[in-house]
PDB file of C-alpha atoms in Angstrom:
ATOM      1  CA  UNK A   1      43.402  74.792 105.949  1.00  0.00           C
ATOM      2  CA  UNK A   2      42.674  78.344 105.068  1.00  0.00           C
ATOM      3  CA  UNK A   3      39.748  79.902 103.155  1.00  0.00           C
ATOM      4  CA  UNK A   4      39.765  82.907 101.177  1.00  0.00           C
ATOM      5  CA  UNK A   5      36.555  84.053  99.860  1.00  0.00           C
ATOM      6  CA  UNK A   6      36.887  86.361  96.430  1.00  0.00           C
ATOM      7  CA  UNK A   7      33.772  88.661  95.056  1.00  0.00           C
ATOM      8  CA  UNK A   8      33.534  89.709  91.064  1.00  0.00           C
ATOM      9  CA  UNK A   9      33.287  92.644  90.045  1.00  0.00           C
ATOM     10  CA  UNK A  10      31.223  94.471  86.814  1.00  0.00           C
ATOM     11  CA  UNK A  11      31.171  92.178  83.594  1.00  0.00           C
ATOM     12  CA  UNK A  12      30.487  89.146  86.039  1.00  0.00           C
ATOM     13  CA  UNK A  13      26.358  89.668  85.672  1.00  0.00           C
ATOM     14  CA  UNK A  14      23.767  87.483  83.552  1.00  0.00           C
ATOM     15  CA  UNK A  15      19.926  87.926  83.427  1.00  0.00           C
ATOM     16  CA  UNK A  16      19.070  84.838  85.863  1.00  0.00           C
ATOM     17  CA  UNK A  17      21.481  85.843  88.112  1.00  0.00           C
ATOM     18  CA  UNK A  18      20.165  85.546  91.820  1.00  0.00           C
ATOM     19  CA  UNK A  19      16.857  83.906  91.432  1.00  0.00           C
ATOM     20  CA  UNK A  20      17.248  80.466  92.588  1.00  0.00           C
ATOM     21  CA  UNK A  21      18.425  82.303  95.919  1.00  0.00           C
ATOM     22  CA  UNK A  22      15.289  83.900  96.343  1.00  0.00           C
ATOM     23  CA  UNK A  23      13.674  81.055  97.272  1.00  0.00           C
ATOM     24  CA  UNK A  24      15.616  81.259 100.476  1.00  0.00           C
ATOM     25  CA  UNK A  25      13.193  83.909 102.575  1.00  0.00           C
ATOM     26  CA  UNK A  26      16.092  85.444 104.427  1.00  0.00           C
ATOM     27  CA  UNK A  27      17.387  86.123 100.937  1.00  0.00           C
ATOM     28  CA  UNK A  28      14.002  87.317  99.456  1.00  0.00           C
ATOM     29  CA  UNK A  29      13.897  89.732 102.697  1.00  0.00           C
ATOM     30  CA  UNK A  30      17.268  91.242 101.749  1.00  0.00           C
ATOM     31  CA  UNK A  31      16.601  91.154  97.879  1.00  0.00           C
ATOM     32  CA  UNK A  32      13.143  92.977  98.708  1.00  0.00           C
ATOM     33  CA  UNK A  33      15.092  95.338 100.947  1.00  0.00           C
ATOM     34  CA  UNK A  34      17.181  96.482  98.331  1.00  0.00           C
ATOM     35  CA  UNK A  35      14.615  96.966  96.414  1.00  0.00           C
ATOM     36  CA  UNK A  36      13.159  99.573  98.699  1.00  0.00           C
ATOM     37  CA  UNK A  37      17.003 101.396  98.958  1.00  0.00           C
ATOM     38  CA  UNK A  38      17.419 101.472  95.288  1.00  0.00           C
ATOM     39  CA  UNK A  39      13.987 102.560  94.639  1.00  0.00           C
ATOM     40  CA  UNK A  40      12.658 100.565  91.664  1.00  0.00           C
ATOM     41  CA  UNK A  41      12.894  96.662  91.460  1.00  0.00           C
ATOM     42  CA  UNK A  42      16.265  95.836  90.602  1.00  0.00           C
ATOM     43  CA  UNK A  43      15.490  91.985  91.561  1.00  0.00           C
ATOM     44  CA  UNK A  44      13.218  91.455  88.306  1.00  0.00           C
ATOM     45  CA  UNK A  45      15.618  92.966  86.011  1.00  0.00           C
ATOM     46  CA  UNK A  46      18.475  90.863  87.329  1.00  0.00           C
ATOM     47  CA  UNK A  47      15.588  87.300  87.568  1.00  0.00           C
ATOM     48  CA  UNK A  48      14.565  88.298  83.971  1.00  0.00           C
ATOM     49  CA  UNK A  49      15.492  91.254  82.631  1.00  0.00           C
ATOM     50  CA  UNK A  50      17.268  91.992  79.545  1.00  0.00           C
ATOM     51  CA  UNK A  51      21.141  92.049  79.031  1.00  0.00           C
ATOM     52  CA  UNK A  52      20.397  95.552  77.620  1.00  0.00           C
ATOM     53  CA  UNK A  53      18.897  96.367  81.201  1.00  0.00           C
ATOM     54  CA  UNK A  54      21.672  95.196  83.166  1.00  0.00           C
ATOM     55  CA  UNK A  55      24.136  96.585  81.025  1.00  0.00           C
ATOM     56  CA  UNK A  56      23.218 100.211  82.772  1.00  0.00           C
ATOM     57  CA  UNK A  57      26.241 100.911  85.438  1.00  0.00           C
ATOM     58  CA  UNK A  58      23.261 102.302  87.722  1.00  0.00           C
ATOM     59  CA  UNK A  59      21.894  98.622  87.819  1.00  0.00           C
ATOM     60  CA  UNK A  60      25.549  96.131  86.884  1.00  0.00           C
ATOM     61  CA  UNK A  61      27.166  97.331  89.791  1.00  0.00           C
ATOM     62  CA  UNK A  62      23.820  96.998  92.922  1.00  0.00           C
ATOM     63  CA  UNK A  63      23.013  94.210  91.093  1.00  0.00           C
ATOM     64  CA  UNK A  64      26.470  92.060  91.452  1.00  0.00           C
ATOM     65  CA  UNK A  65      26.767  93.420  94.543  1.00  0.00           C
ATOM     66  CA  UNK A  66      23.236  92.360  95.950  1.00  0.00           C
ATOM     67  CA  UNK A  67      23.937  88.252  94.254  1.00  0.00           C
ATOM     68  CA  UNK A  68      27.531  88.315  95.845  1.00  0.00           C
ATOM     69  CA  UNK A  69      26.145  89.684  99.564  1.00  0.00           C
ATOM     70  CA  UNK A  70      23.389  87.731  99.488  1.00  0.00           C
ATOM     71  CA  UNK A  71      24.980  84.695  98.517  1.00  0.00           C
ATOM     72  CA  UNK A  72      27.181  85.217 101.675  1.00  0.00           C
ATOM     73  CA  UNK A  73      24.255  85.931 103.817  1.00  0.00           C
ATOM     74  CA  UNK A  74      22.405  82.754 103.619  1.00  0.00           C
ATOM     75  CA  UNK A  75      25.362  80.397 103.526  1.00  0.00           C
ATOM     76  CA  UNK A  76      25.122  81.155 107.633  1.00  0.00           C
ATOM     77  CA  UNK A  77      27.376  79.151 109.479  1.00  0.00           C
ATOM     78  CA  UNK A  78      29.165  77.880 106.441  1.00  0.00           C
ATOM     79  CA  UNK A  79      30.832  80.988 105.727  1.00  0.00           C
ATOM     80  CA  UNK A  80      33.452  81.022 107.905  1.00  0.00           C
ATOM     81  CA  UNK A  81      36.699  83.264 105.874  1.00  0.00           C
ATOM     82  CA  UNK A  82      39.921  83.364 107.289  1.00  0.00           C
ATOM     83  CA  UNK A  83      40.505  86.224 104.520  1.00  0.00           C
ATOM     84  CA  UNK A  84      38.381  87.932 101.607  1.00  0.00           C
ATOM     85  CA  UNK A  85      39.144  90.072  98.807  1.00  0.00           C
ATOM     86  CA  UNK A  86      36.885  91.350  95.817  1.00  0.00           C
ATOM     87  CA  UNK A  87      37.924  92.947  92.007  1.00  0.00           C
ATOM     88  CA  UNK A  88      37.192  96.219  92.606  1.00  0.00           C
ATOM     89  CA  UNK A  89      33.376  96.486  92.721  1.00  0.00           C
ATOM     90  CA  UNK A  90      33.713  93.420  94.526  1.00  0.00           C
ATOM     91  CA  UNK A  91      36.000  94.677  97.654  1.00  0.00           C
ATOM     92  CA  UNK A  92      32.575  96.345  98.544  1.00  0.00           C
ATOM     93  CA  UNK A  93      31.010  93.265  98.410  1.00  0.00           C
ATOM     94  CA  UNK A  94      33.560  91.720 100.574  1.00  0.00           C
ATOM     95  CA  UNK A  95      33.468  93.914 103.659  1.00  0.00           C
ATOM     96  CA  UNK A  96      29.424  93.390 103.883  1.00  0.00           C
ATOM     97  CA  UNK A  97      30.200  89.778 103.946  1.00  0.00           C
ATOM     98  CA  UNK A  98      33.415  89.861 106.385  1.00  0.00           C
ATOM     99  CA  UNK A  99      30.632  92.571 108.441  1.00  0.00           C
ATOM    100  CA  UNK A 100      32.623  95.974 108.037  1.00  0.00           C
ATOM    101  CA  UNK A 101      29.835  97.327 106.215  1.00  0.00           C
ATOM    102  CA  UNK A 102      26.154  96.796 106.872  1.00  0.00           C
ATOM    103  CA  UNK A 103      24.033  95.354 104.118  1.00  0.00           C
ATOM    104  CA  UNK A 104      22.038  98.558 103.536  1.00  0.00           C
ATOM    105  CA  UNK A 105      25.517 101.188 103.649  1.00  0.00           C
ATOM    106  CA  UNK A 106      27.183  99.162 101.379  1.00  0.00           C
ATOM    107  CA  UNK A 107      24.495  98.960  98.996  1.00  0.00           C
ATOM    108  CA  UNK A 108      24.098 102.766  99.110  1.00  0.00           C
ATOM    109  CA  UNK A 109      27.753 103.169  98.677  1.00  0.00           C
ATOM    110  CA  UNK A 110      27.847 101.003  95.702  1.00  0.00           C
ATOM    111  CA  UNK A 111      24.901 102.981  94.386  1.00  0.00           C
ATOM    112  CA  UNK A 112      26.682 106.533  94.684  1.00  0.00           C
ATOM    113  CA  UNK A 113      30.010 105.148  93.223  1.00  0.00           C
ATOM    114  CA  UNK A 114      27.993 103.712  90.270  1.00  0.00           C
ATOM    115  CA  UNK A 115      26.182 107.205  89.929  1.00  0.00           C
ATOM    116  CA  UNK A 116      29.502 108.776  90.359  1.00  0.00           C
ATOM    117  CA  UNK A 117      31.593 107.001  87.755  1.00  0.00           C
ATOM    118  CA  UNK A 118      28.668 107.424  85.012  1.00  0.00           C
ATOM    119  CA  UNK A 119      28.723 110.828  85.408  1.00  0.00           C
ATOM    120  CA  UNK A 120      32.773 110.835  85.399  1.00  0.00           C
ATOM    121  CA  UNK A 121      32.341 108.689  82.359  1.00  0.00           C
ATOM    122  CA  UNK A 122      29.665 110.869  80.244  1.00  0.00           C
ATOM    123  CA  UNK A 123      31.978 114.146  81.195  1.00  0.00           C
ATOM    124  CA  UNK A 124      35.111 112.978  79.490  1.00  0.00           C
ATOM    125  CA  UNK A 125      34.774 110.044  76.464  1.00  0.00           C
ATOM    126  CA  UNK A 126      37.399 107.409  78.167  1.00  0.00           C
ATOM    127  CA  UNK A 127      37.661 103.639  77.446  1.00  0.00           C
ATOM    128  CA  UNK A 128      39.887 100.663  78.352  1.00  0.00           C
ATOM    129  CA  UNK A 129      42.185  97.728  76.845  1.00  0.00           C
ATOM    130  CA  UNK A 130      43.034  94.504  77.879  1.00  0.00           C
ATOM    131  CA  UNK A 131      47.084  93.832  76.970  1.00  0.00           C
ATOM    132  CA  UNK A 132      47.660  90.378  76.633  1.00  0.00           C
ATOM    133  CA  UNK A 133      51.075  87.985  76.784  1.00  0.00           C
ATOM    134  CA  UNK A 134      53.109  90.850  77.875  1.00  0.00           C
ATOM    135  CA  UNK A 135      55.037  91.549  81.244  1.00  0.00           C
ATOM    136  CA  UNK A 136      53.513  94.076  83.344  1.00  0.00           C
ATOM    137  CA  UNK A 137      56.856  95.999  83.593  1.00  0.00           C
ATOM    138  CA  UNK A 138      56.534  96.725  80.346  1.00  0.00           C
ATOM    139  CA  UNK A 139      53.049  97.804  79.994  1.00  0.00           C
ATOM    140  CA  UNK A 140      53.912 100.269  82.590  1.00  0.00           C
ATOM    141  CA  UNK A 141      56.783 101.461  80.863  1.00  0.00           C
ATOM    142  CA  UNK A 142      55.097 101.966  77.383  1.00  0.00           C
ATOM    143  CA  UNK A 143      52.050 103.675  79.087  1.00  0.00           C
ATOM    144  CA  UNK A 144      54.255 106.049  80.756  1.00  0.00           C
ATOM    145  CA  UNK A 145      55.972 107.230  77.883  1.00  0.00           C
ATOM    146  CA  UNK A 146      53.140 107.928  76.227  1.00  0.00           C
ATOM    147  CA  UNK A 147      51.520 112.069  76.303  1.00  0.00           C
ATOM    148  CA  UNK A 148      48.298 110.965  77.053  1.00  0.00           C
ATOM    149  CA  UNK A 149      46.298 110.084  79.772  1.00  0.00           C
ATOM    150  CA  UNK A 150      46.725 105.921  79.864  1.00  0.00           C
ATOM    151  CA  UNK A 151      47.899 104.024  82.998  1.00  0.00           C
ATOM    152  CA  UNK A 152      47.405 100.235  84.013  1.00  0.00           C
ATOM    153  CA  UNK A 153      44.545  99.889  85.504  1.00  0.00           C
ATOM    154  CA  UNK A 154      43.228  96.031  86.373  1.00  0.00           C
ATOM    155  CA  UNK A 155      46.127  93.468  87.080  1.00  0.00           C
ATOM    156  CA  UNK A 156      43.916  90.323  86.520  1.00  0.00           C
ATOM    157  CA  UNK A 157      46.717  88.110  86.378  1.00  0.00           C
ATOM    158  CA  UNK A 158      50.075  87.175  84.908  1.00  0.00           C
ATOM    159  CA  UNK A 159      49.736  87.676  81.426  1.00  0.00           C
ATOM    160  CA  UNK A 160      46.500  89.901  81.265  1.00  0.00           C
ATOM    161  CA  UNK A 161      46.733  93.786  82.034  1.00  0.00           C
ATOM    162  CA  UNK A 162      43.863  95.925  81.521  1.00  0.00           C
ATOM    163  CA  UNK A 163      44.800  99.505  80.811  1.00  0.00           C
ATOM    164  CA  UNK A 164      42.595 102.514  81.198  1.00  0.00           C
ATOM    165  CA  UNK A 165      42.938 106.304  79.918  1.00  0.00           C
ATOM    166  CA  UNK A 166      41.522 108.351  77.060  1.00  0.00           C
ATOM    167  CA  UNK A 167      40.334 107.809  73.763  1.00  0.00           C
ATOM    168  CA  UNK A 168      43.638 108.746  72.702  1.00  0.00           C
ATOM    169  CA  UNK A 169      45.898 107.599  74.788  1.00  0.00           C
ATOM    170  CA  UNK A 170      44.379 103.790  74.794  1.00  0.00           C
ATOM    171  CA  UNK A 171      44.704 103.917  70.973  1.00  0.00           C
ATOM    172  CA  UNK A 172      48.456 104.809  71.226  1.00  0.00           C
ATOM    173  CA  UNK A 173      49.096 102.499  74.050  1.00  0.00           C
ATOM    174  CA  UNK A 174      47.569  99.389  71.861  1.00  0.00           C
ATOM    175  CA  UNK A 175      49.799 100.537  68.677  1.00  0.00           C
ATOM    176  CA  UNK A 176      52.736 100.846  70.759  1.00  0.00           C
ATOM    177  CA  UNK A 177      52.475  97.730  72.771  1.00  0.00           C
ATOM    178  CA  UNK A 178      50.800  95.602  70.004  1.00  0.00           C
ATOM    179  CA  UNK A 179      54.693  96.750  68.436  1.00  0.00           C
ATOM    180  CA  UNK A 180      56.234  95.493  72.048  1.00  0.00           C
ATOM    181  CA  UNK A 181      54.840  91.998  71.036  1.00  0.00           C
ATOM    182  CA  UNK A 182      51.627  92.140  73.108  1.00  0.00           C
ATOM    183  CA  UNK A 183      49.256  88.430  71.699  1.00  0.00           C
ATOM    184  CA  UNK A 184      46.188  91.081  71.625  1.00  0.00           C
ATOM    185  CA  UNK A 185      45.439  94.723  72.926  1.00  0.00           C
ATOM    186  CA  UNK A 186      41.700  94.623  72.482  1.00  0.00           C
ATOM    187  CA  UNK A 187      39.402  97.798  73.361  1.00  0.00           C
ATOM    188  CA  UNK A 188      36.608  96.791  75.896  1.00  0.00           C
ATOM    189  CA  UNK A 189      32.918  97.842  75.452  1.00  0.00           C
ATOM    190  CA  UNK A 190      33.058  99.703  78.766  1.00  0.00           C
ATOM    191  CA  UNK A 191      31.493 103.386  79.655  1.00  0.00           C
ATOM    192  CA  UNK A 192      34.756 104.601  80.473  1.00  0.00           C
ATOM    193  CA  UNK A 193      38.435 104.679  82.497  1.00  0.00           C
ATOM    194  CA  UNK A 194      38.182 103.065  85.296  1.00  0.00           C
ATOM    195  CA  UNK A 195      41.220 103.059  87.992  1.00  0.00           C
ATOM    196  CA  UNK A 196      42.716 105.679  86.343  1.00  0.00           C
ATOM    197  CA  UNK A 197      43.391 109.661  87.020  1.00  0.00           C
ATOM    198  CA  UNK A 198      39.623 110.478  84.747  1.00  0.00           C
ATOM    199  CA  UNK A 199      37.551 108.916  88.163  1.00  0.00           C
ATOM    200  CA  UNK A 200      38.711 111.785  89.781  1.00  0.00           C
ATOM    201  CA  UNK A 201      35.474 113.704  89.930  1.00  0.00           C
ATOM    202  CA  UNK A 202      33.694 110.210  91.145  1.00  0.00           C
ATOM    203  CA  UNK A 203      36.619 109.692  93.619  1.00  0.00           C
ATOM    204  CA  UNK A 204      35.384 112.913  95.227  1.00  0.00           C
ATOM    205  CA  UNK A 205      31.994 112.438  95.249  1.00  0.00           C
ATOM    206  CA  UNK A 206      32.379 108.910  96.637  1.00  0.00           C
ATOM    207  CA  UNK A 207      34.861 110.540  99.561  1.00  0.00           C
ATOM    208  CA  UNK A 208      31.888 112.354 101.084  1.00  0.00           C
ATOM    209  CA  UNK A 209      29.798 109.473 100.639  1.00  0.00           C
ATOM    210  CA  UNK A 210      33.130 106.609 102.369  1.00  0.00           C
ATOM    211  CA  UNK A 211      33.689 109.098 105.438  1.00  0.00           C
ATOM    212  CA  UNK A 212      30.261 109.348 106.377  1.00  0.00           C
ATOM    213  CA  UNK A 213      29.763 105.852 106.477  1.00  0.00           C
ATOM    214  CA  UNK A 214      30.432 103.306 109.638  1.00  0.00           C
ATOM    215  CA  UNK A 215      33.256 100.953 108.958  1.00  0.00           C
ATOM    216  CA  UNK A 216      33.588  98.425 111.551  1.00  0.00           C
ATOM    217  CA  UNK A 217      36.664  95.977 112.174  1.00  0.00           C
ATOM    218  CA  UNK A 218      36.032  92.960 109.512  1.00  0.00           C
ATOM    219  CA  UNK A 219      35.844  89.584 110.999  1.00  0.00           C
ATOM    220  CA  UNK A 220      38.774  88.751 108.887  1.00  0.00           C
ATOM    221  CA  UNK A 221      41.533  90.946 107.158  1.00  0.00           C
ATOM    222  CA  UNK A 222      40.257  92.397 103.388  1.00  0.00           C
ATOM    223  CA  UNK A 223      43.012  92.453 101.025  1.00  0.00           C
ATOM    224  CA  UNK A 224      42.104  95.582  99.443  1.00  0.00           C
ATOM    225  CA  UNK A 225      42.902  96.428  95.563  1.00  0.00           C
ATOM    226  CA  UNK A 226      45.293  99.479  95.988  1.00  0.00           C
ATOM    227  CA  UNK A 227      48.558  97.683  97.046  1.00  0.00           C
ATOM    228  CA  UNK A 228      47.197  93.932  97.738  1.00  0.00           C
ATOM    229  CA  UNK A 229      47.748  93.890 101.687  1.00  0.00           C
ATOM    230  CA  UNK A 230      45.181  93.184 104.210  1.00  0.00           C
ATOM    231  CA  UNK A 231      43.492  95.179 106.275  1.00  0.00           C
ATOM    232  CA  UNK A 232      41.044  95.062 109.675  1.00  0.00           C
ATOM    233  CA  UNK A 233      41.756  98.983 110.702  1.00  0.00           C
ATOM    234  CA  UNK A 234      38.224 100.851 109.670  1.00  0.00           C
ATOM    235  CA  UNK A 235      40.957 103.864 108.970  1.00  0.00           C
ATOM    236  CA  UNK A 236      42.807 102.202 106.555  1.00  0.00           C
ATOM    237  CA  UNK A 237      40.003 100.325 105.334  1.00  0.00           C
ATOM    238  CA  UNK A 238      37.777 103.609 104.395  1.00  0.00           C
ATOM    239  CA  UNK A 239      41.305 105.409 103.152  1.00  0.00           C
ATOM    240  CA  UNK A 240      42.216 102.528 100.503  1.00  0.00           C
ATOM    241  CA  UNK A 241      38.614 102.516  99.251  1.00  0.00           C
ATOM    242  CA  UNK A 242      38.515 106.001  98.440  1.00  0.00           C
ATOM    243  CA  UNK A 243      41.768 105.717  96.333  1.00  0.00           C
ATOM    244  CA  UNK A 244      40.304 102.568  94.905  1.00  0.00           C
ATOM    245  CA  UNK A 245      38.593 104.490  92.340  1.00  0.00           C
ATOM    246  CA  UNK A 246      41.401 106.520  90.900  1.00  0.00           C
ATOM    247  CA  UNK A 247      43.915 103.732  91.564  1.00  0.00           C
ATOM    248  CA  UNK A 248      44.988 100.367  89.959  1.00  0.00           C
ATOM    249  CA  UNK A 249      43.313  96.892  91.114  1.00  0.00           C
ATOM    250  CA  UNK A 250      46.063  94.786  91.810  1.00  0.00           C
ATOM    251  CA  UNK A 251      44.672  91.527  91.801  1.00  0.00           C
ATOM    252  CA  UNK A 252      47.488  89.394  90.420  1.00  0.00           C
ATOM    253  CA  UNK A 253      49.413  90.319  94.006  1.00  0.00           C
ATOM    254  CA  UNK A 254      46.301  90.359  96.086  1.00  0.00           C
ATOM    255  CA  UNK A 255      46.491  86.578  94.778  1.00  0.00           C
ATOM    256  CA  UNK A 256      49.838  86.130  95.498  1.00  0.00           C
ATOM    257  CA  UNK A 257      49.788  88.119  98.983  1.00  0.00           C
ATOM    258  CA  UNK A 258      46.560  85.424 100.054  1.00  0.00           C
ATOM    259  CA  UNK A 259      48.184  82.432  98.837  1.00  0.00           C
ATOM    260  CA  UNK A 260      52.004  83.452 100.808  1.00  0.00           C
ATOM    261  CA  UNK A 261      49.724  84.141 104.054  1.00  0.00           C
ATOM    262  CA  UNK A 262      48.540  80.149 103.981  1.00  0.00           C
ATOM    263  CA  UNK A 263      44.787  80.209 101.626  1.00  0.00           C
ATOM    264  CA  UNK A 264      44.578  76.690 100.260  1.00  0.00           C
ATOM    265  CA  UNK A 265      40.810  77.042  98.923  1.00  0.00           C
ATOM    266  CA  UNK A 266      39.306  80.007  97.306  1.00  0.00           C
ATOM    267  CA  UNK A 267      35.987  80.430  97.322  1.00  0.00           C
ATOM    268  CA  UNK A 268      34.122  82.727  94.702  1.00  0.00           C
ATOM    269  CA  UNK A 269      30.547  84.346  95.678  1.00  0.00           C
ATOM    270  CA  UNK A 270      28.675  85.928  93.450  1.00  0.00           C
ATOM    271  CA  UNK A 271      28.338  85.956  89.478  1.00  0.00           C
ATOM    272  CA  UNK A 272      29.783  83.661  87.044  1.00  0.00           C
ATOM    273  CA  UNK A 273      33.754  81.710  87.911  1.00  0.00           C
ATOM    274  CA  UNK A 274      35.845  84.705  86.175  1.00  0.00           C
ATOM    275  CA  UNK A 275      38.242  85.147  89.526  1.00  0.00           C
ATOM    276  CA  UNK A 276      38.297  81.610  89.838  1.00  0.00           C
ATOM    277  CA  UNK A 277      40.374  81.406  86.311  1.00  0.00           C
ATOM    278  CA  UNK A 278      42.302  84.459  87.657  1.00  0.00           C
ATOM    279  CA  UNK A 279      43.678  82.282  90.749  1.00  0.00           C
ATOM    280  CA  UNK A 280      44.417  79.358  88.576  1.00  0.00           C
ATOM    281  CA  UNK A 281      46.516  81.679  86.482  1.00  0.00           C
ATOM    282  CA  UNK A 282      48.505  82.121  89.477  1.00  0.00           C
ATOM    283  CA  UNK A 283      48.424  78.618  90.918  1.00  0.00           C
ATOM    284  CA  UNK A 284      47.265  76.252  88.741  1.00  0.00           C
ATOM    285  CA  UNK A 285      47.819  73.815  92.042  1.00  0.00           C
ATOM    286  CA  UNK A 286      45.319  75.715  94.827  1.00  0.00           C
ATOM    287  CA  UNK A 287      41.636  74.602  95.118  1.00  0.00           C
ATOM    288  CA  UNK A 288      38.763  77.218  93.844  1.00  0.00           C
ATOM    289  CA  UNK A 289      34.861  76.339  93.932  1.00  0.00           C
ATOM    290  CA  UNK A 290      31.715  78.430  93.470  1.00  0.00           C
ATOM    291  CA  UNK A 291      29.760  79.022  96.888  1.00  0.00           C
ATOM    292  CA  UNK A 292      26.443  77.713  96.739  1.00  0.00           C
ATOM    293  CA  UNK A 293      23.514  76.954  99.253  1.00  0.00           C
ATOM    294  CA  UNK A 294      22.901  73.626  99.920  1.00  0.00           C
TER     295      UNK A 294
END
């Protein structure tokens, strides 16, 4: 039996999220904690904020990762991965919880790559698409013909490829591929193009920020989002995070490249069940739960 524990990523948050664990005091101790990092009280607006509130990338992205790491704290000796990988956002979360990151670095690096991408986002107007019911191969293909800045940018799973770029390039993607025979290519309400060549400027400033942070060797190995392999080097580790923001998240092979290595359970912490229904995409056969405290 093998576990592999999966964290969300942004669009996984709800207001509620996080407050039945703060009941637990090691979790209210962490949750006040971050509090003091972040500087005003994220905890209230994720307990009972408003969407609106959440909705800011400055708050989405500490906030899922502070409900996913916390989560993971508190289950103690129950959490016991023999691999973990998170959806972008998420791979932060994942090497708090498999200890390659401390609780309070990893929360300030998930604070400067939020800052980062909103300012990469409010420099350029950028957006994304998710392509549905076509093969990736062809996504790629289409997107690469096209003179405009689009590439594929979230593999979710078979079936479901979100692309990322600018305005025009995602609007000549979607007419081309919705001509390929793609079931949908819907624009998401998103600040901007994530995973794709536009996080450049973040990718830099979030460099500076990766290299001067401690990486330890994980408990586990993290299959990280740029090519779906794991990892326990802290060189490697810290190289493939920095590329994570300009590069695609391949979660439909980090899947794939878990299950082949011998996971029959994954576990999802944090937010909502979305990776859950990504795995079962995959293999509608392997187990997936929700962690919870008992």
């Amino acid at each position: 039996m093998k576990r592999a524990y999966i964290f969300p990523g942004q669009g996984a948050q709800f207001v509620g999220m996080g407050k039945d664990l703060y009941e637990n005091p090691k979790a209210a101790a962490l949750f006040e904690q971050a509090n003091e990092i972040i500087g005003f009280r994220i905890s209230d607006i994720m307990f009972s904020g408003t969407d609106e509130e959440l909705k800011q990338t400055n708050v989405t992205q500490p906030a899922i990762f502070l409900h996913s790491v916390i989560l993971a704290k508190v289950l103690g000796d129950d959490f016991k991965p023999d691999m973990v990988a998170g959806h972008s956002l998420g791979e932060f979360s994942a090497l708090v919880a498999a200890n390659a990151l401390s609780f309070e670095d990893g929360l300030k690096l998930v604070i400067a790559r939020a800052n980062a991408m909103q300012k990469a986002c409010e420099a350029q107007p950028s957006t994304m698409a998710a392509i549905l019911g076509l093969a990736d191969d062809v996504v790629e293909k289409i997107c690469a013909e096209i003179d405009a800045v689009v590439v594929p940018a979230n593999y979710n799973c078979p079936g479901q490829l979100v692309i990322s770029g600018s305005i025009e390039g995602i609007d000549l993607a979607c007419a081309k591929l919705t001509e390929a025979g793609a079931k949908r290519a819907l624009k998401l309400n998103v600040g901007g193009a994530f995973h794709s060549p536009l996080m450049e400027p973040a990718k830099i400033e979030l460099q500076a920020a990766i290299e001067a942070t401690n990486i330890a060797s994980p408990i586990c190995p993290v299959y990280q989002n740029v090519d779906a392999k794991p990892y326990t080097d802290p060189t490697e580790i810290k190289a493939n995070l920095i590329k994570q923001l300009t590069g695609a998240v391949r979660w439909t092979q980090t899947v794939g490249n878990v299950l082949a290595d011998g996971a029959t359970e994954f576990v999802e912490v944090g937010p909502g069940n979305v990776l859950q229904g990504l795995v079962k995409k995959v293999s509608r056969e392997v187990q997936t739960s929700s962690a919870a405290i008992a």
